[in-house]
XYZ file of C-alpha atoms in Angstrom:
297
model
C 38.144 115.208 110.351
C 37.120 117.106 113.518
C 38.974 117.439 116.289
C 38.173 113.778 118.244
C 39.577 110.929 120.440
C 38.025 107.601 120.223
C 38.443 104.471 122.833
C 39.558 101.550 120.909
C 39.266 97.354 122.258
C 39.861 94.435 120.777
C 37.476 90.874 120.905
C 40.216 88.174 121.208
C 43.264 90.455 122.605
C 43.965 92.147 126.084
C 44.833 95.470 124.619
C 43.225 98.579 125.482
C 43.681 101.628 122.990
C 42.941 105.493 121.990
C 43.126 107.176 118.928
C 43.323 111.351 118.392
C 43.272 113.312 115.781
C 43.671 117.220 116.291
C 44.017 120.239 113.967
C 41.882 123.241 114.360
C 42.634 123.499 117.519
C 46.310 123.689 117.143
C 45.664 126.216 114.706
C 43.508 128.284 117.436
C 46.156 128.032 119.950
C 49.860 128.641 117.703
C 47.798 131.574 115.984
C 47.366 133.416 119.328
C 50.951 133.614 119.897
C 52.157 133.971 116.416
C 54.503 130.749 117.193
C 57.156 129.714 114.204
C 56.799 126.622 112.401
C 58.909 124.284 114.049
C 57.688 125.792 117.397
C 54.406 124.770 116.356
C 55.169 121.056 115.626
C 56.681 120.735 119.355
C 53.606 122.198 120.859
C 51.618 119.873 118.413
C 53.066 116.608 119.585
C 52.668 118.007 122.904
C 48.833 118.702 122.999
C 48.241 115.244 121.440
C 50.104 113.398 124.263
C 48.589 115.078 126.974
C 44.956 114.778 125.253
C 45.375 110.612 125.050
C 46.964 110.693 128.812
C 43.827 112.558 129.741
C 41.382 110.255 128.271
C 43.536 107.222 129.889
C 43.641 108.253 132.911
C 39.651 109.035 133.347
C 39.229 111.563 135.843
C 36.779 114.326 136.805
C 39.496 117.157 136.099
C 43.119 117.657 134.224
C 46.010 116.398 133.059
C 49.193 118.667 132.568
C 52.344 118.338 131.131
C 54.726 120.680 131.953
C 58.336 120.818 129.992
C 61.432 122.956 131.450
C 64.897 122.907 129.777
C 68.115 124.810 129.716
C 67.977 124.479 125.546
C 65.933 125.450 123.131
C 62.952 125.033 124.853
C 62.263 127.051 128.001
C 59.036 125.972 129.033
C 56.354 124.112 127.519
C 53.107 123.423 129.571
C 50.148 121.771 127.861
C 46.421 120.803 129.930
C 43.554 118.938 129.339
C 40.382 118.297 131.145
C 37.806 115.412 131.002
C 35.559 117.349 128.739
C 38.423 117.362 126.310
C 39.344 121.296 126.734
C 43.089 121.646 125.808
C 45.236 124.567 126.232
C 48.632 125.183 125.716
C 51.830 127.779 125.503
C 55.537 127.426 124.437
C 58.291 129.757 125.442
C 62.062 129.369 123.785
C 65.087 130.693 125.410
C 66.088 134.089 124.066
C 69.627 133.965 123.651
C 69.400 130.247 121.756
C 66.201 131.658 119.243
C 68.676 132.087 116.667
C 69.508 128.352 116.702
C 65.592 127.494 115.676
C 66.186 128.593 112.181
C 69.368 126.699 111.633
C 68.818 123.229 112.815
C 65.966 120.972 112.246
C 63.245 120.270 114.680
C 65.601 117.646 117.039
C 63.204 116.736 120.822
C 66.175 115.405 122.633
C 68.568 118.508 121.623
C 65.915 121.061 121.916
C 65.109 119.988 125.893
C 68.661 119.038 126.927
C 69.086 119.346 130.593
C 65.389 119.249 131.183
C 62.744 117.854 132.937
C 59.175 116.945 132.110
C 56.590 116.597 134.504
C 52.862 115.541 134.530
C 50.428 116.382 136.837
C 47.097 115.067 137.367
C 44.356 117.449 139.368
C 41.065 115.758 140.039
C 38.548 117.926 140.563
C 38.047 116.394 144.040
C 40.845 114.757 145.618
C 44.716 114.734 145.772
C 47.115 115.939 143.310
C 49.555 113.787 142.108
C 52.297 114.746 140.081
C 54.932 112.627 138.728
C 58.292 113.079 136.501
C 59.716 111.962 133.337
C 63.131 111.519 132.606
C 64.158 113.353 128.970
C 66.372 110.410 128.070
C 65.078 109.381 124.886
C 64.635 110.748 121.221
C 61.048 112.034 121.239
C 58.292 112.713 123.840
C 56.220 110.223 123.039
C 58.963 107.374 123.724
C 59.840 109.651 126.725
C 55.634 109.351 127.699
C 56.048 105.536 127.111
C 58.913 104.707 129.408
C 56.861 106.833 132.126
C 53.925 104.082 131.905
C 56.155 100.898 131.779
C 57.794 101.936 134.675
C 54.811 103.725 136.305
C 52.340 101.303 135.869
C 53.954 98.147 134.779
C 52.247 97.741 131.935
C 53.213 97.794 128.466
C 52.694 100.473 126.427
C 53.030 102.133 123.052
C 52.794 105.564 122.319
C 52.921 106.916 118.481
C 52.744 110.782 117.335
C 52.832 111.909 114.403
C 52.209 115.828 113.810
C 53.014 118.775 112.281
C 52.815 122.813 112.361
C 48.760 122.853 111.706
C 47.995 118.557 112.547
C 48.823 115.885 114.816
C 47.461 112.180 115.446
C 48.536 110.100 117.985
C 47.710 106.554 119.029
C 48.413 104.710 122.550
C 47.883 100.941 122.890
C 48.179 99.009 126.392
C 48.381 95.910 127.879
C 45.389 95.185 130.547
C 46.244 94.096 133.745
C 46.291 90.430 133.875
C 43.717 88.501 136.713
C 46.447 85.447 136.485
C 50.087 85.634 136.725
C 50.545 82.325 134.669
C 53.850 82.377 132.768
C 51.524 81.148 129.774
C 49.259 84.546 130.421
C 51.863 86.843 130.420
C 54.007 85.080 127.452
C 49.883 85.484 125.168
C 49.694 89.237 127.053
C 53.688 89.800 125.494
C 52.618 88.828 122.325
C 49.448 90.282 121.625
C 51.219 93.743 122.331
C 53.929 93.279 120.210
C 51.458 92.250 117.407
C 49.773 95.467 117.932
C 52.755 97.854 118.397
C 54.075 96.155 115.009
C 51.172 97.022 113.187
C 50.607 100.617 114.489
C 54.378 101.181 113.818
C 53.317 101.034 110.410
C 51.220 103.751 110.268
C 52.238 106.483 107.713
C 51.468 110.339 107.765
C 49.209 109.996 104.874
C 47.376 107.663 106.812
C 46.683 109.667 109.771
C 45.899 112.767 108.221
C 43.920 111.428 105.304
C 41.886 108.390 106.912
C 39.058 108.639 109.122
C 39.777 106.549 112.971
C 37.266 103.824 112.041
C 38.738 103.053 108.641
C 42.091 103.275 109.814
C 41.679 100.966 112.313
C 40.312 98.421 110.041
C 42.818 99.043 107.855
C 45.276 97.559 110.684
C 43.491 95.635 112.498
C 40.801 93.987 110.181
C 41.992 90.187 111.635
C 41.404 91.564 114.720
C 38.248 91.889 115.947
C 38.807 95.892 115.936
C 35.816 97.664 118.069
C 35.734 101.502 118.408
C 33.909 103.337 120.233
C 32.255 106.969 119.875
C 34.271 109.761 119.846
C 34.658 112.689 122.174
C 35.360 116.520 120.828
C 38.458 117.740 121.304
C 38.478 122.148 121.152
C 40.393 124.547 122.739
C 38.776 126.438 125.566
C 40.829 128.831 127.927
C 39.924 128.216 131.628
C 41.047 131.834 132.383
C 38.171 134.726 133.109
C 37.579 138.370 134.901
C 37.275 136.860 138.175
C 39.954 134.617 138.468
C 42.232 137.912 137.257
C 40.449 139.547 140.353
C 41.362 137.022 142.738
C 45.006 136.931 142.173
C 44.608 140.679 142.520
C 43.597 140.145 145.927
C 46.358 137.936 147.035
C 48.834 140.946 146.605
C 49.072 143.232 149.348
C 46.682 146.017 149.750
C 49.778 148.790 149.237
C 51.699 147.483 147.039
C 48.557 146.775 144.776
C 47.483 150.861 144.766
C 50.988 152.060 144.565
C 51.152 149.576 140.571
C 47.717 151.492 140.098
C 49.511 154.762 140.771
C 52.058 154.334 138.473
C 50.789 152.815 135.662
C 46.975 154.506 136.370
C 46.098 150.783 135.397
C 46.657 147.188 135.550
C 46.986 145.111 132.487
C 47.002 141.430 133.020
C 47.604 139.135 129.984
C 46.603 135.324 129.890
C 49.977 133.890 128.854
C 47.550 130.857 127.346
C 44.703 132.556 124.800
C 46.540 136.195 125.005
C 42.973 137.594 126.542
C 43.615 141.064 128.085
C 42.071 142.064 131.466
C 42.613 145.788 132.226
C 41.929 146.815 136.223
C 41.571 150.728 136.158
C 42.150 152.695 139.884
C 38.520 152.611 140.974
C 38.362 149.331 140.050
C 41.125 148.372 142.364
C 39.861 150.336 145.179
C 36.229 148.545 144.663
C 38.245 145.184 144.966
C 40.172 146.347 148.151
C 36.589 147.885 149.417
C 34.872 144.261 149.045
C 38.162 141.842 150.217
C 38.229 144.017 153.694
C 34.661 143.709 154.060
C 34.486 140.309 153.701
C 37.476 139.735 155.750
C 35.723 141.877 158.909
C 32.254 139.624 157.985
C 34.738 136.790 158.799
């Protein structure tokens, strides 16, 4: 199956679901850093969940999710964008790397005394950004208490993944027009019917089955409609120019005297590993044009 993430309704229930399956492009994104095994499942799990929170949140522009820790895991930072363009890096604390071979992958261990955070950056408007607490066993029951909380609703997050594939699947609650105690008691059940039923779901299943078949599979009493998917790929949003415009935000001297020294300026995505390399006339064209458009203004 390609890369894809497919809205999901149901007839007779107010439950509103997605449904992602990703592997190529984990493979794109681990193989440009050369990442270990279990590194790779982490960063798997973590591209997923931020790919469904993107598509759930609809907006013109992207979703992060950015990971910090004083264990295992030093920073993890994971984005997607409405047109389903995910990127992603994963960096492990030096002096604990030796710990990665011994124990088994282990979410709540590995992030200890961390903090996970998720922005969201429209393309037009504010930036909101928002933090999870690291109090549970894996990141997607982490991502779950973040929405009851957050938006009140009930909500069910499931991952499953590996070091090359990862599935996920996220089923909500609506928001209810009544209050009625007899509206919320059908709302309560109708989610725990379909959290029961997606709890079932096995690795075989994920990887194997197709989203329309799987969903029957589950939901066949249901009145199961999906709708068309969306590509997921990998796509860097990094380029010459925006390497040129941090340039430009360093001062004037300091910028020549790095150009002195090193007779050229390497810059490195730390996302696709693309290298940008500034020579010394180079520089001096980009200080040339920045004080000529700063006397223009």
């Amino acid at each position: 199956m390609s890369d894809q993430i497919q809205r999901f309704s149901f007839a007779q229930l107010p439950i509103r679901g997605e449904i992602v399956s990703i592997s190529s492009s984990i493979d794109t994104i681990c193989n440009q850093h050369q990442y270990p095994k279990e590194i790779r499942h982490l960063l798997a799990e973590a591209l997923t969940a931020c790919t469904l929170l993107a598509d759930i949140i609809k907006i013109e522009g992207r979703v992060a999710l950015q990971l910090q820790s004083q264990s295992i895991v030093k920073l993890l930072l994971v984005e997607c964008n409405h047109q389903g363009h995910i990127r992603g890096l994963l960096q492990i604390n030096e002096e604990l790397e030796h710990l990665i071979n011994d124990e088994a992958f282990d979410f709540k261990q590995w992030t200890a005394k961390g903090q996970l955070a998720i922005t969201i950056e429209p393309d037009k408007g504010q930036r909101y950004q928002g933090v999870v607490p690291l109090d549970k066993n894996t990141l997607a029951e982490c991502l779950e208490d973040y929405f009851n909380l957050s938006e009140q609703l009930p909500t069910h997050i499931k991952i499953i993944a590996d070091d090359h594939k990862a599935f996920g699947i996220f089923v909500q609650t609506l928001p209810q027009e009544s209050e009625s105690s007899i509206g919320n008691e059908q709302s309560q059940q109708a989610f725990e019917h379909v959290t029961a039923l997606t709890s079932t779901i096995k690795a075989e299943e994920a990887f194997e089955l197709n989203h329309e078949d799987l969903l029957f599979r589950l939901f066949h009493q249901d009145e199961v409609s999906i709708y068309p998917e969306k590509s997921i790929k990998f796509q860097c949003s990094c380029s010459r120019e925006r390497n040129m415009a941090a340039l430009t935000t360093l001062d004037p001297a300091e910028l020549m005297s790095l150009v002195d020294e090193q007779s050229e300026i390497e810059m490195v995505c730390d996302f696709c590993s693309n290298k940008e390399i500034f020579d010394r006339q180079q520089i001096m064209d980009l200080l040339t044009e920045e004080a000529d458009l700063e006397s223009i203004n």
